[in-house]
């Protein structure tokens, strides 16, 4: 029987999702991306889950889109595969997604990490967009998200040379939230996830939504979204509880509504 491409483990309100194609360094075939999108969407709808962690296992995050599945493709083949829609489903999730990166996050693997909300990386991890060495360019957000995350000059160098950033370099550049020993990546990602999972769930989702929206839109539009979500939170029980607890000098008991 063939192994599942995606593994899921739920502990408390944190879901750990692991890419499981180690023989091909988790190369993202359309099938793998489809399974990933479906899995994450199901977890996004699961009320018992607050935060998702995405890992590629202990030695690799993902070595990119599946080159063997693309080598002889025509533009129409690529269009008909519609992996664009699969990527958009990943970017449309509503709950926080933390990338836990060991080893290489190259090409589509780097783009997968960049599509997450937070990145925890091991000291031996590397982030790169090597597509230029294959005669193509990033096609799943790399040229846009890297420029926003690192600034256009560093991103341009990465995209035009194909040379990766080491995890310490990525951390210094602001791309990595937590830099830890390689064998501590999952523990650190879980710890970060557990902390966010304890926060009022609706506030977490609306704050995340405003922040992500702001990165993709103008400041004026982002400010509007921020204000709308901010006002909406005054309709949650957790806002009443959070402020009452502050005034009564006690620890808040959030219910997630
Ligand atoms: N696609 C398909 N198969 C891949 C792959 C990929 N992206 N990356 C690795 N593999 C396969 C290899 O072909 C090899 O399979 P076989 O054992 O059957 O030969 C296996 O995984 C192990 O890989 P290596 O032997 O190459 O392992 P290594 O440790 O020597 O090198 C590596 C590791 C430096 C990551 C190297 O595998 C590599 O350079 N991979 C390709 C990285 C890349 O170019 N990614 C961009 C892809 S294009 C893209 O992602 C487009 C986009 O924007 C969406």
PDB file of C-alpha atoms and ligand atoms in Angstrom:
ATOM      1  CA  UNK A   1       0.000   0.000   0.000  1.00  0.00           C
ATOM      2  CA  UNK A   2       1.379   3.468  -0.857  1.00  0.00           C
ATOM      3  CA  UNK A   3       2.212   5.868   1.972  1.00  0.00           C
ATOM      4  CA  UNK A   4      -0.065   8.906   2.472  1.00  0.00           C
ATOM      5  CA  UNK A   5       1.512  12.060   1.053  1.00  0.00           C
ATOM      6  CA  UNK A   6       0.438  14.114   4.065  1.00  0.00           C
ATOM      7  CA  UNK A   7       0.446  13.073   7.723  1.00  0.00           C
ATOM      8  CA  UNK A   8      -1.673  14.770  10.388  1.00  0.00           C
ATOM      9  CA  UNK A   9      -1.385  14.667  14.161  1.00  0.00           C
ATOM     10  CA  UNK A  10      -3.569  16.764  16.448  1.00  0.00           C
ATOM     11  CA  UNK A  11      -2.425  17.511  19.996  1.00  0.00           C
ATOM     12  CA  UNK A  12      -4.637  19.789  22.110  1.00  0.00           C
ATOM     13  CA  UNK A  13      -5.621  22.511  19.679  1.00  0.00           C
ATOM     14  CA  UNK A  14      -2.475  22.369  17.536  1.00  0.00           C
ATOM     15  CA  UNK A  15      -2.400  20.323  14.322  1.00  0.00           C
ATOM     16  CA  UNK A  16       0.929  19.094  12.996  1.00  0.00           C
ATOM     17  CA  UNK A  17       0.844  18.527   9.234  1.00  0.00           C
ATOM     18  CA  UNK A  18       3.844  16.725   7.732  1.00  0.00           C
ATOM     19  CA  UNK A  19       4.775  16.421   4.057  1.00  0.00           C
ATOM     20  CA  UNK A  20       5.590  12.768   3.487  1.00  0.00           C
ATOM     21  CA  UNK A  21       7.486  12.183   0.268  1.00  0.00           C
ATOM     22  CA  UNK A  22      11.006  11.835   1.679  1.00  0.00           C
ATOM     23  CA  UNK A  23      12.463   9.889  -1.279  1.00  0.00           C
ATOM     24  CA  UNK A  24      11.841  12.904  -3.528  1.00  0.00           C
ATOM     25  CA  UNK A  25      12.761  15.448  -0.797  1.00  0.00           C
ATOM     26  CA  UNK A  26       9.042  16.306  -0.523  1.00  0.00           C
ATOM     27  CA  UNK A  27       8.953  17.595  -4.122  1.00  0.00           C
ATOM     28  CA  UNK A  28       5.538  19.202  -4.528  1.00  0.00           C
ATOM     29  CA  UNK A  29       3.770  17.248  -7.240  1.00  0.00           C
ATOM     30  CA  UNK A  30       0.261  18.480  -8.161  1.00  0.00           C
ATOM     31  CA  UNK A  31      -1.063  15.451  -6.244  1.00  0.00           C
ATOM     32  CA  UNK A  32       0.923  16.404  -3.139  1.00  0.00           C
ATOM     33  CA  UNK A  33      -0.212  20.047  -3.337  1.00  0.00           C
ATOM     34  CA  UNK A  34      -3.828  18.901  -3.786  1.00  0.00           C
ATOM     35  CA  UNK A  35      -3.645  16.650  -0.703  1.00  0.00           C
ATOM     36  CA  UNK A  36      -2.002  19.438   1.274  1.00  0.00           C
ATOM     37  CA  UNK A  37      -4.679  21.975   0.315  1.00  0.00           C
ATOM     38  CA  UNK A  38      -7.459  19.549   1.207  1.00  0.00           C
ATOM     39  CA  UNK A  39      -5.860  18.598   4.544  1.00  0.00           C
ATOM     40  CA  UNK A  40      -5.252  22.185   5.618  1.00  0.00           C
ATOM     41  CA  UNK A  41      -8.750  23.266   4.582  1.00  0.00           C
ATOM     42  CA  UNK A  42     -10.263  20.459   6.664  1.00  0.00           C
ATOM     43  CA  UNK A  43      -8.198  21.520   9.678  1.00  0.00           C
ATOM     44  CA  UNK A  44      -9.143  25.147   9.025  1.00  0.00           C
ATOM     45  CA  UNK A  45     -12.805  24.115   9.371  1.00  0.00           C
ATOM     46  CA  UNK A  46     -12.190  21.857  12.410  1.00  0.00           C
ATOM     47  CA  UNK A  47     -13.348  23.760  15.500  1.00  0.00           C
ATOM     48  CA  UNK A  48     -10.998  21.831  17.777  1.00  0.00           C
ATOM     49  CA  UNK A  49      -7.940  23.184  15.901  1.00  0.00           C
ATOM     50  CA  UNK A  50      -6.615  26.690  16.594  1.00  0.00           C
ATOM     51  CA  UNK A  51      -3.167  26.695  14.975  1.00  0.00           C
ATOM     52  CA  UNK A  52      -1.501  24.521  12.320  1.00  0.00           C
ATOM     53  CA  UNK A  53       2.194  23.656  12.061  1.00  0.00           C
ATOM     54  CA  UNK A  54       3.575  22.575   8.679  1.00  0.00           C
ATOM     55  CA  UNK A  55       6.709  20.425   8.631  1.00  0.00           C
ATOM     56  CA  UNK A  56       8.592  18.394   6.065  1.00  0.00           C
ATOM     57  CA  UNK A  57      10.127  16.121   8.687  1.00  0.00           C
ATOM     58  CA  UNK A  58      13.566  16.078  10.297  1.00  0.00           C
ATOM     59  CA  UNK A  59      15.789  16.468   7.231  1.00  0.00           C
ATOM     60  CA  UNK A  60      14.021  18.462   4.515  1.00  0.00           C
ATOM     61  CA  UNK A  61      11.139  20.925   4.255  1.00  0.00           C
ATOM     62  CA  UNK A  62      10.563  20.673   0.485  1.00  0.00           C
ATOM     63  CA  UNK A  63      12.904  20.802  -2.545  1.00  0.00           C
ATOM     64  CA  UNK A  64      10.364  22.626  -4.704  1.00  0.00           C
ATOM     65  CA  UNK A  65       7.846  21.785  -7.352  1.00  0.00           C
ATOM     66  CA  UNK A  66       8.307  18.361  -8.899  1.00  0.00           C
ATOM     67  CA  UNK A  67      10.812  18.976 -11.717  1.00  0.00           C
ATOM     68  CA  UNK A  68      10.226  15.503 -13.168  1.00  0.00           C
ATOM     69  CA  UNK A  69       6.516  16.275 -13.541  1.00  0.00           C
ATOM     70  CA  UNK A  70       7.257  19.625 -15.246  1.00  0.00           C
ATOM     71  CA  UNK A  71      10.260  18.944 -17.480  1.00  0.00           C
ATOM     72  CA  UNK A  72       8.357  18.274 -20.710  1.00  0.00           C
ATOM     73  CA  UNK A  73       5.254  20.347 -19.933  1.00  0.00           C
ATOM     74  CA  UNK A  74       3.875  23.004 -22.282  1.00  0.00           C
ATOM     75  CA  UNK A  75       2.388  26.297 -21.023  1.00  0.00           C
ATOM     76  CA  UNK A  76      -1.054  24.792 -21.677  1.00  0.00           C
ATOM     77  CA  UNK A  77      -0.197  21.702 -19.583  1.00  0.00           C
ATOM     78  CA  UNK A  78       0.849  23.984 -16.719  1.00  0.00           C
ATOM     79  CA  UNK A  79      -2.348  26.024 -17.160  1.00  0.00           C
ATOM     80  CA  UNK A  80      -4.561  22.920 -17.191  1.00  0.00           C
ATOM     81  CA  UNK A  81      -2.907  21.468 -14.083  1.00  0.00           C
ATOM     82  CA  UNK A  82      -4.165  24.586 -12.339  1.00  0.00           C
ATOM     83  CA  UNK A  83      -1.677  24.401  -9.481  1.00  0.00           C
ATOM     84  CA  UNK A  84      -2.310  28.167  -9.241  1.00  0.00           C
ATOM     85  CA  UNK A  85      -5.688  27.361  -7.730  1.00  0.00           C
ATOM     86  CA  UNK A  86      -4.105  24.895  -5.263  1.00  0.00           C
ATOM     87  CA  UNK A  87      -1.653  27.560  -4.095  1.00  0.00           C
ATOM     88  CA  UNK A  88      -4.480  30.071  -3.738  1.00  0.00           C
ATOM     89  CA  UNK A  89      -6.349  27.625  -1.498  1.00  0.00           C
ATOM     90  CA  UNK A  90      -3.289  27.458   0.766  1.00  0.00           C
ATOM     91  CA  UNK A  91      -3.075  31.238   0.929  1.00  0.00           C
ATOM     92  CA  UNK A  92      -6.798  31.562   1.722  1.00  0.00           C
ATOM     93  CA  UNK A  93      -6.697  29.676   5.048  1.00  0.00           C
ATOM     94  CA  UNK A  94      -8.138  31.491   8.044  1.00  0.00           C
ATOM     95  CA  UNK A  95      -6.106  30.061  10.930  1.00  0.00           C
ATOM     96  CA  UNK A  96      -2.434  30.673  11.720  1.00  0.00           C
ATOM     97  CA  UNK A  97      -0.027  28.373   9.914  1.00  0.00           C
ATOM     98  CA  UNK A  98       3.555  28.001  11.181  1.00  0.00           C
ATOM     99  CA  UNK A  99       6.285  26.579   8.953  1.00  0.00           C
ATOM    100  CA  UNK A 100       8.712  24.320  10.836  1.00  0.00           C
ATOM    101  CA  UNK A 101      11.725  24.162   8.512  1.00  0.00           C
ATOM    102  CA  UNK A 102      14.560  21.647   8.595  1.00  0.00           C
ATOM    103  CA  UNK A 103      16.921  21.251   5.652  1.00  0.00           C
ATOM    104  CA  UNK A 104      16.109  22.825   2.299  1.00  0.00           C
ATOM    105  CA  UNK A 105      13.109  24.978   1.514  1.00  0.00           C
ATOM    106  CA  UNK A 106      13.836  25.510  -2.189  1.00  0.00           C
ATOM    107  CA  UNK A 107      11.667  26.786  -5.029  1.00  0.00           C
ATOM    108  CA  UNK A 108       8.040  25.890  -4.302  1.00  0.00           C
ATOM    109  CA  UNK A 109       9.248  24.723  -0.853  1.00  0.00           C
ATOM    110  CA  UNK A 110      10.521  28.207  -0.057  1.00  0.00           C
ATOM    111  CA  UNK A 111       7.273  29.629  -1.454  1.00  0.00           C
ATOM    112  CA  UNK A 112       5.319  27.257   0.779  1.00  0.00           C
ATOM    113  CA  UNK A 113       7.191  28.562   3.840  1.00  0.00           C
ATOM    114  CA  UNK A 114       6.720  32.176   2.657  1.00  0.00           C
ATOM    115  CA  UNK A 115       2.959  31.569   2.430  1.00  0.00           C
ATOM    116  CA  UNK A 116       2.885  30.621   6.129  1.00  0.00           C
ATOM    117  CA  UNK A 117       2.408  33.219   8.891  1.00  0.00           C
ATOM    118  CA  UNK A 118       5.479  32.434  10.961  1.00  0.00           C
ATOM    119  CA  UNK A 119       8.669  30.491  10.266  1.00  0.00           C
ATOM    120  CA  UNK A 120      10.669  28.427  12.754  1.00  0.00           C
ATOM    121  CA  UNK A 121      13.919  27.104  11.304  1.00  0.00           C
ATOM    122  CA  UNK A 122      16.759  24.825  12.304  1.00  0.00           C
ATOM    123  CA  UNK A 123      20.324  26.128  12.072  1.00  0.00           C
ATOM    124  CA  UNK A 124      21.010  23.892   9.076  1.00  0.00           C
ATOM    125  CA  UNK A 125      17.968  25.037   7.076  1.00  0.00           C
ATOM    126  CA  UNK A 126      18.366  26.865   3.752  1.00  0.00           C
ATOM    127  CA  UNK A 127      15.886  29.043   1.892  1.00  0.00           C
ATOM    128  CA  UNK A 128      16.282  29.483  -1.852  1.00  0.00           C
ATOM    129  CA  UNK A 129      14.639  30.123  -5.197  1.00  0.00           C
ATOM    130  CA  UNK A 130      16.897  28.125  -7.549  1.00  0.00           C
ATOM    131  CA  UNK A 131      14.426  28.155 -10.470  1.00  0.00           C
ATOM    132  CA  UNK A 132      16.716  30.392 -12.542  1.00  0.00           C
ATOM    133  CA  UNK A 133      19.164  27.462 -12.753  1.00  0.00           C
ATOM    134  CA  UNK A 134      16.405  25.428 -14.424  1.00  0.00           C
ATOM    135  CA  UNK A 135      15.615  28.137 -16.975  1.00  0.00           C
ATOM    136  CA  UNK A 136      12.443  29.255 -15.222  1.00  0.00           C
ATOM    137  CA  UNK A 137      11.576  31.642 -12.403  1.00  0.00           C
ATOM    138  CA  UNK A 138       9.549  31.419  -9.173  1.00  0.00           C
ATOM    139  CA  UNK A 139       5.909  30.756  -9.986  1.00  0.00           C
ATOM    140  CA  UNK A 140       4.182  30.458  -6.618  1.00  0.00           C
ATOM    141  CA  UNK A 141       4.795  33.802  -4.962  1.00  0.00           C
ATOM    142  CA  UNK A 142       8.579  33.760  -4.469  1.00  0.00           C
ATOM    143  CA  UNK A 143       9.419  36.846  -6.534  1.00  0.00           C
ATOM    144  CA  UNK A 144       6.697  38.855  -4.786  1.00  0.00           C
ATOM    145  CA  UNK A 145       6.769  37.632  -1.183  1.00  0.00           C
ATOM    146  CA  UNK A 146      10.578  37.577  -0.933  1.00  0.00           C
ATOM    147  CA  UNK A 147      10.773  41.170  -2.169  1.00  0.00           C
ATOM    148  CA  UNK A 148       8.245  42.202   0.476  1.00  0.00           C
ATOM    149  CA  UNK A 149       9.924  40.194   3.234  1.00  0.00           C
ATOM    150  CA  UNK A 150      13.583  41.012   2.488  1.00  0.00           C
ATOM    151  CA  UNK A 151      13.394  44.148   0.362  1.00  0.00           C
ATOM    152  CA  UNK A 152      13.883  44.158  -3.411  1.00  0.00           C
ATOM    153  CA  UNK A 153      17.685  44.055  -3.480  1.00  0.00           C
ATOM    154  CA  UNK A 154      18.290  40.909  -1.452  1.00  0.00           C
ATOM    155  CA  UNK A 155      15.310  39.221  -3.100  1.00  0.00           C
ATOM    156  CA  UNK A 156      16.603  40.155  -6.565  1.00  0.00           C
ATOM    157  CA  UNK A 157      19.980  38.582  -5.788  1.00  0.00           C
ATOM    158  CA  UNK A 158      18.336  35.368  -4.600  1.00  0.00           C
ATOM    159  CA  UNK A 159      16.048  35.107  -7.614  1.00  0.00           C
ATOM    160  CA  UNK A 160      18.668  36.032 -10.245  1.00  0.00           C
ATOM    161  CA  UNK A 161      21.556  33.951  -8.852  1.00  0.00           C
ATOM    162  CA  UNK A 162      19.482  31.095  -7.423  1.00  0.00           C
ATOM    163  CA  UNK A 163      21.800  31.104  -4.388  1.00  0.00           C
ATOM    164  CA  UNK A 164      20.089  30.310  -1.066  1.00  0.00           C
ATOM    165  CA  UNK A 165      20.150  32.064   2.293  1.00  0.00           C
ATOM    166  CA  UNK A 166      21.328  30.035   5.277  1.00  0.00           C
ATOM    167  CA  UNK A 167      18.934  29.914   8.223  1.00  0.00           C
ATOM    168  CA  UNK A 168      21.067  32.342  10.287  1.00  0.00           C
ATOM    169  CA  UNK A 169      21.078  34.753   7.315  1.00  0.00           C
ATOM    170  CA  UNK A 170      17.314  34.358   6.889  1.00  0.00           C
ATOM    171  CA  UNK A 171      16.844  34.961  10.615  1.00  0.00           C
ATOM    172  CA  UNK A 172      19.000  38.102  10.533  1.00  0.00           C
ATOM    173  CA  UNK A 173      17.003  39.318   7.501  1.00  0.00           C
ATOM    174  CA  UNK A 174      13.678  38.919   9.328  1.00  0.00           C
ATOM    175  CA  UNK A 175      12.411  35.919   7.368  1.00  0.00           C
ATOM    176  CA  UNK A 176      12.703  33.485  10.278  1.00  0.00           C
ATOM    177  CA  UNK A 177      10.938  34.089  13.606  1.00  0.00           C
ATOM    178  CA  UNK A 178      12.798  31.477  15.679  1.00  0.00           C
ATOM    179  CA  UNK A 179      16.216  30.034  14.874  1.00  0.00           C
ATOM    180  CA  UNK A 180      16.873  26.879  16.893  1.00  0.00           C
ATOM    181  CA  UNK A 181      19.021  23.744  16.887  1.00  0.00           C
ATOM    182  CA  UNK A 182      17.921  21.343  14.151  1.00  0.00           C
ATOM    183  CA  UNK A 183      16.496  18.829  16.612  1.00  0.00           C
ATOM    184  CA  UNK A 184      14.460  21.537  18.371  1.00  0.00           C
ATOM    185  CA  UNK A 185      12.483  22.802  15.363  1.00  0.00           C
ATOM    186  CA  UNK A 186       9.259  20.915  16.014  1.00  0.00           C
ATOM    187  CA  UNK A 187       9.344  21.619  19.743  1.00  0.00           C
ATOM    188  CA  UNK A 188       9.888  25.343  19.125  1.00  0.00           C
ATOM    189  CA  UNK A 189       7.125  25.477  16.487  1.00  0.00           C
ATOM    190  CA  UNK A 190       4.734  23.636  18.799  1.00  0.00           C
ATOM    191  CA  UNK A 191       5.573  25.988  21.667  1.00  0.00           C
ATOM    192  CA  UNK A 192       4.862  29.029  19.504  1.00  0.00           C
ATOM    193  CA  UNK A 193       1.650  27.411  18.231  1.00  0.00           C
ATOM    194  CA  UNK A 194       0.508  26.573  21.772  1.00  0.00           C
ATOM    195  CA  UNK A 195       1.052  30.160  22.889  1.00  0.00           C
ATOM    196  CA  UNK A 196      -1.056  31.526  20.009  1.00  0.00           C
ATOM    197  CA  UNK A 197      -3.684  28.797  20.573  1.00  0.00           C
ATOM    198  CA  UNK A 198      -4.198  30.139  24.107  1.00  0.00           C
ATOM    199  CA  UNK A 199      -5.040  33.629  22.837  1.00  0.00           C
ATOM    200  CA  UNK A 200      -8.676  34.585  22.069  1.00  0.00           C
ATOM    201  CA  UNK A 201      -9.381  32.657  18.861  1.00  0.00           C
ATOM    202  CA  UNK A 202     -11.501  35.202  16.991  1.00  0.00           C
ATOM    203  CA  UNK A 203      -9.067  38.021  17.779  1.00  0.00           C
ATOM    204  CA  UNK A 204      -6.198  35.859  16.511  1.00  0.00           C
ATOM    205  CA  UNK A 205      -7.991  35.161  13.240  1.00  0.00           C
ATOM    206  CA  UNK A 206      -9.134  38.730  12.607  1.00  0.00           C
ATOM    207  CA  UNK A 207      -5.742  40.221  13.523  1.00  0.00           C
ATOM    208  CA  UNK A 208      -4.028  37.720  11.221  1.00  0.00           C
ATOM    209  CA  UNK A 209      -6.513  38.503   8.458  1.00  0.00           C
ATOM    210  CA  UNK A 210      -5.889  42.269   8.761  1.00  0.00           C
ATOM    211  CA  UNK A 211      -2.122  41.797   8.727  1.00  0.00           C
ATOM    212  CA  UNK A 212      -2.095  39.516   5.688  1.00  0.00           C
ATOM    213  CA  UNK A 213      -4.551  41.764   3.861  1.00  0.00           C
ATOM    214  CA  UNK A 214      -2.364  44.785   4.565  1.00  0.00           C
ATOM    215  CA  UNK A 215       0.693  43.120   3.034  1.00  0.00           C
ATOM    216  CA  UNK A 216      -1.197  42.631  -0.235  1.00  0.00           C
ATOM    217  CA  UNK A 217      -3.120  45.937  -0.400  1.00  0.00           C
ATOM    218  CA  UNK A 218      -2.540  49.648  -0.016  1.00  0.00           C
ATOM    219  CA  UNK A 219      -2.098  51.234   3.429  1.00  0.00           C
ATOM    220  CA  UNK A 220      -5.495  52.907   3.097  1.00  0.00           C
ATOM    221  CA  UNK A 221      -7.232  49.589   2.364  1.00  0.00           C
ATOM    222  CA  UNK A 222      -5.288  47.845   5.123  1.00  0.00           C
ATOM    223  CA  UNK A 223      -6.307  50.500   7.653  1.00  0.00           C
ATOM    224  CA  UNK A 224      -9.960  50.061   6.684  1.00  0.00           C
ATOM    225  CA  UNK A 225      -9.747  46.299   7.153  1.00  0.00           C
ATOM    226  CA  UNK A 226      -7.955  46.765  10.486  1.00  0.00           C
ATOM    227  CA  UNK A 227     -10.684  49.093  11.779  1.00  0.00           C
ATOM    228  CA  UNK A 228     -13.497  46.809  10.600  1.00  0.00           C
ATOM    229  CA  UNK A 229     -11.979  43.761  12.320  1.00  0.00           C
ATOM    230  CA  UNK A 230     -11.114  45.767  15.444  1.00  0.00           C
ATOM    231  CA  UNK A 231     -14.760  46.890  15.821  1.00  0.00           C
ATOM    232  CA  UNK A 232     -16.049  43.376  15.205  1.00  0.00           C
ATOM    233  CA  UNK A 233     -14.086  42.053  18.187  1.00  0.00           C
ATOM    234  CA  UNK A 234     -16.274  44.108  20.558  1.00  0.00           C
ATOM    235  CA  UNK A 235     -18.976  41.588  19.727  1.00  0.00           C
ATOM    236  CA  UNK A 236     -17.013  38.649  21.184  1.00  0.00           C
ATOM    237  CA  UNK A 237     -17.348  37.169  24.676  1.00  0.00           C
ATOM    238  CA  UNK A 238     -13.554  36.965  24.827  1.00  0.00           C
ATOM    239  CA  UNK A 239     -13.258  40.768  24.540  1.00  0.00           C
ATOM    240  CA  UNK A 240     -15.676  41.211  27.472  1.00  0.00           C
ATOM    241  CA  UNK A 241     -13.783  38.570  29.466  1.00  0.00           C
ATOM    242  CA  UNK A 242     -10.323  39.918  28.569  1.00  0.00           C
ATOM    243  CA  UNK A 243     -11.123  43.462  29.643  1.00  0.00           C
ATOM    244  CA  UNK A 244     -13.111  42.394  32.747  1.00  0.00           C
ATOM    245  CA  UNK A 245     -10.196  40.198  33.843  1.00  0.00           C
ATOM    246  CA  UNK A 246      -7.780  43.105  33.449  1.00  0.00           C
ATOM    247  CA  UNK A 247      -9.984  45.408  35.529  1.00  0.00           C
ATOM    248  CA  UNK A 248     -10.587  42.735  38.192  1.00  0.00           C
ATOM    249  CA  UNK A 249      -6.837  41.929  38.269  1.00  0.00           C
ATOM    250  CA  UNK A 250      -7.294  38.227  37.462  1.00  0.00           C
ATOM    251  CA  UNK A 251      -6.237  35.881  34.677  1.00  0.00           C
ATOM    252  CA  UNK A 252      -8.673  35.849  31.750  1.00  0.00           C
ATOM    253  CA  UNK A 253     -10.521  32.643  30.874  1.00  0.00           C
ATOM    254  CA  UNK A 254     -11.015  32.757  27.131  1.00  0.00           C
ATOM    255  CA  UNK A 255     -13.625  30.536  25.526  1.00  0.00           C
ATOM    256  CA  UNK A 256     -12.772  31.195  21.884  1.00  0.00           C
ATOM    257  CA  UNK A 257     -15.969  33.026  20.960  1.00  0.00           C
TER     258      UNK A 257
HETATM  259  N1  LIG B   1      11.598  17.615  -8.124  1.00  0.00           N
HETATM  260  C1  LIG B   1      11.632  16.286  -8.328  1.00  0.00           C
HETATM  261  N2  LIG B   1      12.521  15.470  -7.723  1.00  0.00           N
HETATM  262  C2  LIG B   1      13.393  16.030  -6.861  1.00  0.00           C
HETATM  263  C3  LIG B   1      13.397  17.409  -6.590  1.00  0.00           C
HETATM  264  C4  LIG B   1      12.428  18.218  -7.258  1.00  0.00           C
HETATM  265  N3  LIG B   1      12.316  19.535  -7.043  1.00  0.00           N
HETATM  266  N4  LIG B   1      14.386  17.687  -5.720  1.00  0.00           N
HETATM  267  C5  LIG B   1      14.976  16.486  -5.439  1.00  0.00           C
HETATM  268  N5  LIG B   1      14.359  15.512  -6.126  1.00  0.00           N
HETATM  269  C6  LIG B   1      14.694  14.081  -6.111  1.00  0.00           C
HETATM  270  C7  LIG B   1      15.982  13.797  -6.869  1.00  0.00           C
HETATM  271  O1  LIG B   1      15.742  13.679  -8.256  1.00  0.00           O
HETATM  272  C8  LIG B   1      16.423  12.486  -6.236  1.00  0.00           C
HETATM  273  O2  LIG B   1      15.622  11.458  -6.762  1.00  0.00           O
HETATM  274  P1  LIG B   1      16.327  10.072  -7.284  1.00  0.00           P
HETATM  275  O3  LIG B   1      16.899   9.487  -6.026  1.00  0.00           O
HETATM  276  O4  LIG B   1      15.188   9.298  -7.849  1.00  0.00           O
HETATM  277  O5  LIG B   1      17.375  10.481  -8.253  1.00  0.00           O
HETATM  278  C9  LIG B   1      16.003  12.675  -4.769  1.00  0.00           C
HETATM  279  O6  LIG B   1      14.974  13.661  -4.770  1.00  0.00           O
HETATM  280  C10 LIG B   1      17.134  13.139  -3.883  1.00  0.00           C
HETATM  281  O7  LIG B   1      17.657  14.346  -4.442  1.00  0.00           O
HETATM  282  P2  LIG B   1      19.230  14.575  -4.692  1.00  0.00           P
HETATM  283  O8  LIG B   1      19.905  13.294  -5.005  1.00  0.00           O
HETATM  284  O9  LIG B   1      19.376  15.675  -5.682  1.00  0.00           O
HETATM  285  O10 LIG B   1      19.658  15.055  -3.228  1.00  0.00           O
HETATM  286  P3  LIG B   1      20.905  15.973  -2.834  1.00  0.00           P
HETATM  287  O11 LIG B   1      20.957  15.920  -1.347  1.00  0.00           O
HETATM  288  O12 LIG B   1      22.118  15.614  -3.610  1.00  0.00           O
HETATM  289  O13 LIG B   1      20.497  17.479  -3.277  1.00  0.00           O
HETATM  290  C11 LIG B   1      19.022  19.375  -3.483  1.00  0.00           C
HETATM  291  C12 LIG B   1      19.452  18.147  -2.639  1.00  0.00           C
HETATM  292  C13 LIG B   1      20.174  20.392  -3.493  1.00  0.00           C
HETATM  293  C14 LIG B   1      17.803  19.970  -2.815  1.00  0.00           C
HETATM  294  C15 LIG B   1      18.729  18.914  -4.931  1.00  0.00           C
HETATM  295  O14 LIG B   1      17.852  17.800  -4.878  1.00  0.00           O
HETATM  296  C16 LIG B   1      18.070  19.978  -5.761  1.00  0.00           C
HETATM  297  O15 LIG B   1      18.738  20.891  -6.201  1.00  0.00           O
HETATM  298  N6  LIG B   1      16.747  19.851  -6.034  1.00  0.00           N
HETATM  299  C17 LIG B   1      16.015  20.736  -6.896  1.00  0.00           C
HETATM  300  C18 LIG B   1      15.757  22.089  -6.244  1.00  0.00           C
HETATM  301  C19 LIG B   1      15.041  23.007  -7.214  1.00  0.00           C
HETATM  302  O16 LIG B   1      15.550  23.341  -8.260  1.00  0.00           O
HETATM  303  N7  LIG B   1      13.811  23.420  -6.844  1.00  0.00           N
HETATM  304  C20 LIG B   1      12.982  24.281  -7.661  1.00  0.00           C
HETATM  305  C21 LIG B   1      11.979  23.459  -8.409  1.00  0.00           C
HETATM  306  S1  LIG B   1      11.030  24.431  -9.577  1.00  0.00           S
HETATM  307  C22 LIG B   1       9.847  25.203  -8.628  1.00  0.00           C
HETATM  308  O17 LIG B   1       9.761  25.019  -7.420  1.00  0.00           O
HETATM  309  C23 LIG B   1       8.913  26.111  -9.372  1.00  0.00           C
HETATM  310  C24 LIG B   1       7.983  26.931  -8.534  1.00  0.00           C
HETATM  311  O18 LIG B   1       8.247  28.075  -8.232  1.00  0.00           O
HETATM  312  C25 LIG B   1       6.679  26.417  -8.069  1.00  0.00           C
END
